[in-house]
Every structure is written in structure tokens, then in C-alpha cells.
mmCIF file of C-alpha atoms in Angstrom:
data_model
loop_
_atom_site.group_PDB
_atom_site.id
_atom_site.type_symbol
_atom_site.label_atom_id
_atom_site.label_comp_id
_atom_site.label_asym_id
_atom_site.label_seq_id
_atom_site.Cartn_x
_atom_site.Cartn_y
_atom_site.Cartn_z
ATOM 1 C CA MET A 108 -54.689 -76.365 -96.493
ATOM 2 C CA GLY A 109 -53.166 -74.223 -93.787
ATOM 3 C CA ASN A 110 -50.549 -76.457 -92.214
ATOM 4 C CA ILE A 111 -47.745 -76.165 -94.739
ATOM 5 C CA SER A 112 -46.377 -72.974 -93.213
ATOM 6 C CA SER A 113 -46.430 -74.413 -89.703
ATOM 7 C CA CYS A 114 -44.067 -77.274 -90.538
ATOM 8 C CA ILE A 115 -41.290 -75.044 -91.870
ATOM 9 C CA THR A 116 -38.830 -73.746 -89.298
ATOM 10 C CA ALA A 117 -37.611 -70.190 -89.520
ATOM 11 C CA GLN A 118 -33.892 -69.910 -90.173
ATOM 12 C CA PRO A 119 -31.999 -67.118 -88.407
ATOM 13 C CA ASN A 120 -31.111 -64.185 -90.617
ATOM 14 C CA THR A 121 -27.899 -63.336 -88.752
ATOM 15 C CA ALA A 122 -24.561 -65.017 -88.100
ATOM 16 C CA LYS A 123 -21.658 -64.317 -85.725
ATOM 17 C CA LEU A 124 -18.093 -63.412 -86.632
ATOM 18 C CA ILE A 125 -15.380 -63.865 -83.983
ATOM 19 C CA ASP A 126 -12.138 -61.926 -84.245
ATOM 20 C CA LEU A 127 -9.609 -63.676 -81.990
ATOM 21 C CA HIS A 128 -6.949 -61.005 -82.601
ATOM 22 C CA ARG A 129 -9.159 -58.206 -81.235
ATOM 23 C CA GLY A 130 -11.248 -60.419 -78.934
ATOM 24 C CA THR A 131 -14.565 -59.234 -80.351
ATOM 25 C CA VAL A 132 -17.761 -60.870 -81.558
ATOM 26 C CA ARG A 133 -19.756 -59.204 -84.306
ATOM 27 C CA GLU A 134 -23.201 -60.122 -85.555
ATOM 28 C CA PHE A 135 -23.934 -59.468 -89.228
ATOM 29 C CA ALA A 136 -27.038 -59.663 -91.387
ATOM 30 C CA LEU A 137 -27.542 -62.318 -94.040
ATOM 31 C CA PRO A 138 -27.398 -63.026 -96.933
ATOM 32 C CA THR A 139 -23.736 -62.182 -97.259
ATOM 33 C CA THR A 140 -20.709 -63.911 -98.721
ATOM 34 C CA ALA A 141 -17.280 -64.537 -97.269
ATOM 35 C CA ALA A 142 -15.874 -62.094 -99.848
ATOM 36 C CA ASP A 143 -17.867 -59.227 -98.293
ATOM 37 C CA LEU A 144 -16.288 -59.902 -94.904
ATOM 38 C CA MET A 145 -12.814 -60.346 -96.397
ATOM 39 C CA LEU A 146 -13.085 -56.949 -98.132
ATOM 40 C CA GLU A 147 -13.786 -55.318 -94.753
ATOM 41 C CA GLU A 148 -10.797 -57.117 -93.168
ATOM 42 C CA PRO A 149 -7.903 -57.262 -95.683
ATOM 43 C CA GLY A 150 -5.350 -60.003 -95.080
ATOM 44 C CA ARG A 151 -7.881 -62.132 -93.209
ATOM 45 C CA LEU A 152 -9.955 -65.164 -94.200
ATOM 46 C CA VAL A 153 -13.204 -66.596 -92.845
ATOM 47 C CA SER A 154 -13.279 -70.043 -91.233
ATOM 48 C CA PRO A 155 -16.352 -71.839 -89.824
ATOM 49 C CA VAL A 156 -16.115 -72.766 -86.131
ATOM 50 C CA SER A 157 -17.809 -76.117 -86.799
ATOM 51 C CA ASP A 158 -14.782 -77.206 -88.866
ATOM 52 C CA LEU A 159 -12.399 -76.054 -86.133
ATOM 53 C CA ARG A 160 -14.112 -78.239 -83.554
ATOM 54 C CA ARG A 161 -13.960 -81.269 -85.813
ATOM 55 C CA ASP A 162 -10.495 -80.974 -87.396
ATOM 56 C CA ARG A 163 -8.655 -78.697 -84.920
ATOM 57 C CA ARG A 164 -7.269 -76.831 -87.968
ATOM 58 C CA PHE A 165 -8.086 -73.475 -89.541
ATOM 59 C CA SER A 166 -9.721 -73.950 -92.945
ATOM 60 C CA ALA A 167 -10.754 -71.063 -95.178
ATOM 61 C CA ILE A 168 -14.065 -71.096 -97.014
ATOM 62 C CA LYS A 169 -14.392 -69.966 -100.631
ATOM 63 C CA ALA A 170 -14.898 -66.256 -101.200
ATOM 64 C CA ASP A 171 -18.147 -66.710 -103.131
ATOM 65 C CA GLU A 172 -19.687 -69.019 -100.510
ATOM 66 C CA ILE A 173 -22.851 -67.663 -98.891
ATOM 67 C CA LEU A 174 -22.717 -67.825 -95.103
ATOM 68 C CA VAL A 175 -25.315 -69.873 -93.211
ATOM 69 C CA GLY A 176 -27.834 -68.291 -90.859
ATOM 70 C CA GLY A 177 -27.096 -68.993 -87.202
ATOM 71 C CA GLY A 178 -23.531 -70.001 -88.067
ATOM 72 C CA VAL A 179 -20.441 -68.933 -86.147
ATOM 73 C CA TYR A 180 -17.336 -67.937 -88.093
ATOM 74 C CA VAL A 181 -13.848 -66.811 -87.109
ATOM 75 C CA LEU A 182 -11.463 -64.389 -88.839
ATOM 76 C CA ILE A 183 -7.957 -65.787 -89.341
ATOM 77 C CA PRO A 184 -4.803 -64.354 -90.934
ATOM 78 C CA VAL A 185 -3.869 -65.752 -94.345
ATOM 79 C CA SER A 186 -0.670 -67.229 -92.894
ATOM 80 C CA ARG A 187 -2.666 -69.429 -90.462
ATOM 81 C CA VAL A 188 -4.643 -71.370 -93.108
ATOM 82 C CA ASN A 189 -4.371 -75.149 -92.484
ATOM 83 C CA GLY A 190 -2.521 -74.418 -89.231
ATOM 84 C CA LYS A 191 -3.410 -76.100 -85.956
ATOM 85 C CA VAL A 192 -5.658 -74.396 -83.426
ATOM 86 C CA SER A 193 -3.934 -73.925 -80.070
ATOM 87 C CA ASP A 194 -5.650 -74.928 -76.842
ATOM 88 C CA SER A 195 -5.912 -71.296 -75.724
ATOM 89 C CA GLU A 196 -7.560 -70.304 -79.026
ATOM 90 C CA MET A 197 -9.988 -73.206 -78.754
ATOM 91 C CA ALA A 198 -10.853 -72.196 -75.189
ATOM 92 C CA ALA A 199 -11.471 -68.618 -76.336
ATOM 93 C CA LEU A 200 -13.735 -69.835 -79.147
ATOM 94 C CA GLU A 201 -15.661 -72.065 -76.751
ATOM 95 C CA SER A 202 -16.161 -69.168 -74.339
ATOM 96 C CA PHE A 203 -17.519 -66.994 -77.163
ATOM 97 C CA CYS A 204 -19.881 -69.800 -78.217
ATOM 98 C CA SER A 205 -20.901 -70.887 -74.698
ATOM 99 C CA GLU A 206 -23.690 -68.313 -74.436
ATOM 100 C CA ARG A 207 -25.284 -69.733 -77.553
ATOM 101 C CA ARG A 208 -25.005 -73.344 -76.360
ATOM 102 C CA SER A 209 -26.357 -72.603 -72.899
ATOM 103 C CA LYS A 210 -29.701 -71.576 -74.391
ATOM 104 C CA ARG A 211 -30.086 -74.983 -76.044
ATOM 105 C CA ARG A 212 -29.557 -77.017 -72.889
ATOM 106 C CA SER A 213 -32.609 -78.570 -71.324
ATOM 107 C CA SER A 214 -33.210 -79.379 -67.701
ATOM 108 C CA LYS A 215 -32.361 -82.832 -66.392
ATOM 109 C CA VAL A 216 -33.911 -84.852 -63.581
ATOM 110 C CA LEU A 217 -31.641 -86.453 -61.006
ATOM 111 C CA PRO A 218 -32.297 -90.151 -60.221
ATOM 112 C CA VAL A 219 -32.737 -89.311 -56.521
ATOM 113 C CA VAL A 220 -35.597 -86.936 -57.312
ATOM 114 C CA ALA A 221 -37.180 -89.453 -59.679
ATOM 115 C CA GLU A 222 -37.131 -92.109 -56.919
ATOM 116 C CA ARG A 223 -38.925 -89.784 -54.515
ATOM 117 C CA VAL A 224 -41.595 -88.824 -57.025
ATOM 118 C CA LEU A 225 -42.144 -92.151 -58.794
ATOM 119 C CA GLY A 226 -41.110 -94.588 -56.112
ATOM 120 C CA GLU A 227 -38.448 -97.258 -56.373
ATOM 121 C CA GLU A 228 -40.798 -99.908 -57.796
ATOM 122 C CA SER A 229 -41.754 -97.925 -60.880
ATOM 123 C CA LEU A 230 -38.099 -97.244 -61.752
ATOM 124 C CA ASN A 231 -37.255 -100.967 -61.853
ATOM 125 C CA HIS A 232 -40.468 -101.945 -63.604
ATOM 126 C CA ARG A 233 -38.910 -102.353 -67.046
ATOM 127 C CA VAL A 234 -36.017 -104.441 -65.789
ATOM 128 C CA LYS A 235 -38.324 -107.175 -64.445
ATOM 129 C CA LYS A 236 -40.133 -107.837 -67.732
ATOM 130 C CA HIS A 237 -38.584 -110.567 -69.839
ATOM 131 C CA TRP A 238 -39.469 -111.419 -73.397
ATOM 132 C CA LYS A 239 -41.148 -114.766 -73.913
ATOM 133 C CA PRO A 240 -41.832 -116.047 -77.413
ATOM 134 C CA ALA A 241 -45.509 -116.622 -78.186
ATOM 135 C CA LEU A 242 -44.974 -119.258 -80.884
ATOM 136 C CA GLU A 243 -43.791 -122.788 -80.372
ATOM 137 C CA PRO A 244 -41.153 -124.300 -82.671
ATOM 138 C CA ILE A 245 -42.395 -126.065 -85.792
ATOM 139 C CA HIS A 246 -41.264 -129.684 -86.121
ATOM 140 C CA GLU A 247 -41.054 -130.956 -89.682
ATOM 141 C CA GLY A 248 -41.544 -134.659 -90.207
ATOM 142 C CA ILE A 249 -39.933 -136.602 -93.020
#
């Protein structure tokens, strides 16, 4: 009755565009297509950063493709399509994206702290339990 809206997550209505040549990051409003960005930057194509991390190559997306909210894209020259990403370029991309990833990290508990709080016995509690079958084997007689 009222819960349908609560189970739908809101998708961001902006995306980031990284220009490695100028060393800038620009945030733009969605919905927009790759063609809109390519018209603003002639001689350049749009490549998703997620593909760069996976393939280590620049890949251009289609001009009529609508960009995804929360996505990170990079501008590349036309001559660099299907070319390899250098280590320095990858490091620059990671530094631009690190602010975004740092927000998603959660805190972690060190084992030393857990021992002090829970005690050593409770940490090893699961290791001591062994599985024992409850049923006995069935013997069939001929």
C-alpha cells in the first residue's frame, strides 16, 4: 500500500567527465548522450572508466548512447581508440575516482580489538563445533 516507493533506490542524476589532457573533472546533468559531450569537445570521444579498469584499453561508446547516472567517463582523442592505457594515465584516473570510492568504504574491526571486547573463547567458538549426522545408515536385507 505504501511500501512500493521505499524499495526503489534513487539513481543519481549526474555523472562525471574526466579530461586527462587538461587534468579536470566536470560534473554534468543527466539525461545526456555521448553525442552532446562530443559536440562540446570536437575530436574527442567518450569512454567509460569501468571498461578501462577491466580491459586496460580505451573504448569509445556509441554517440547515441545515454550516459548512466553516477557513472565516470573520460574524454579521449580519436587517435587513442583501442589503444592501451599507460600506468600514469591509470594512476591519474584512480586519483580522480578515489574521492568517490572513499565514501563507500566501511569501517573494519581489527582482530586484536575483537579479542578484547568478545574474549578469546567466543572467537574460537565456531571452530570447536563439528557436524555429526543425526541419522544412522539404513541396512537393506536381501
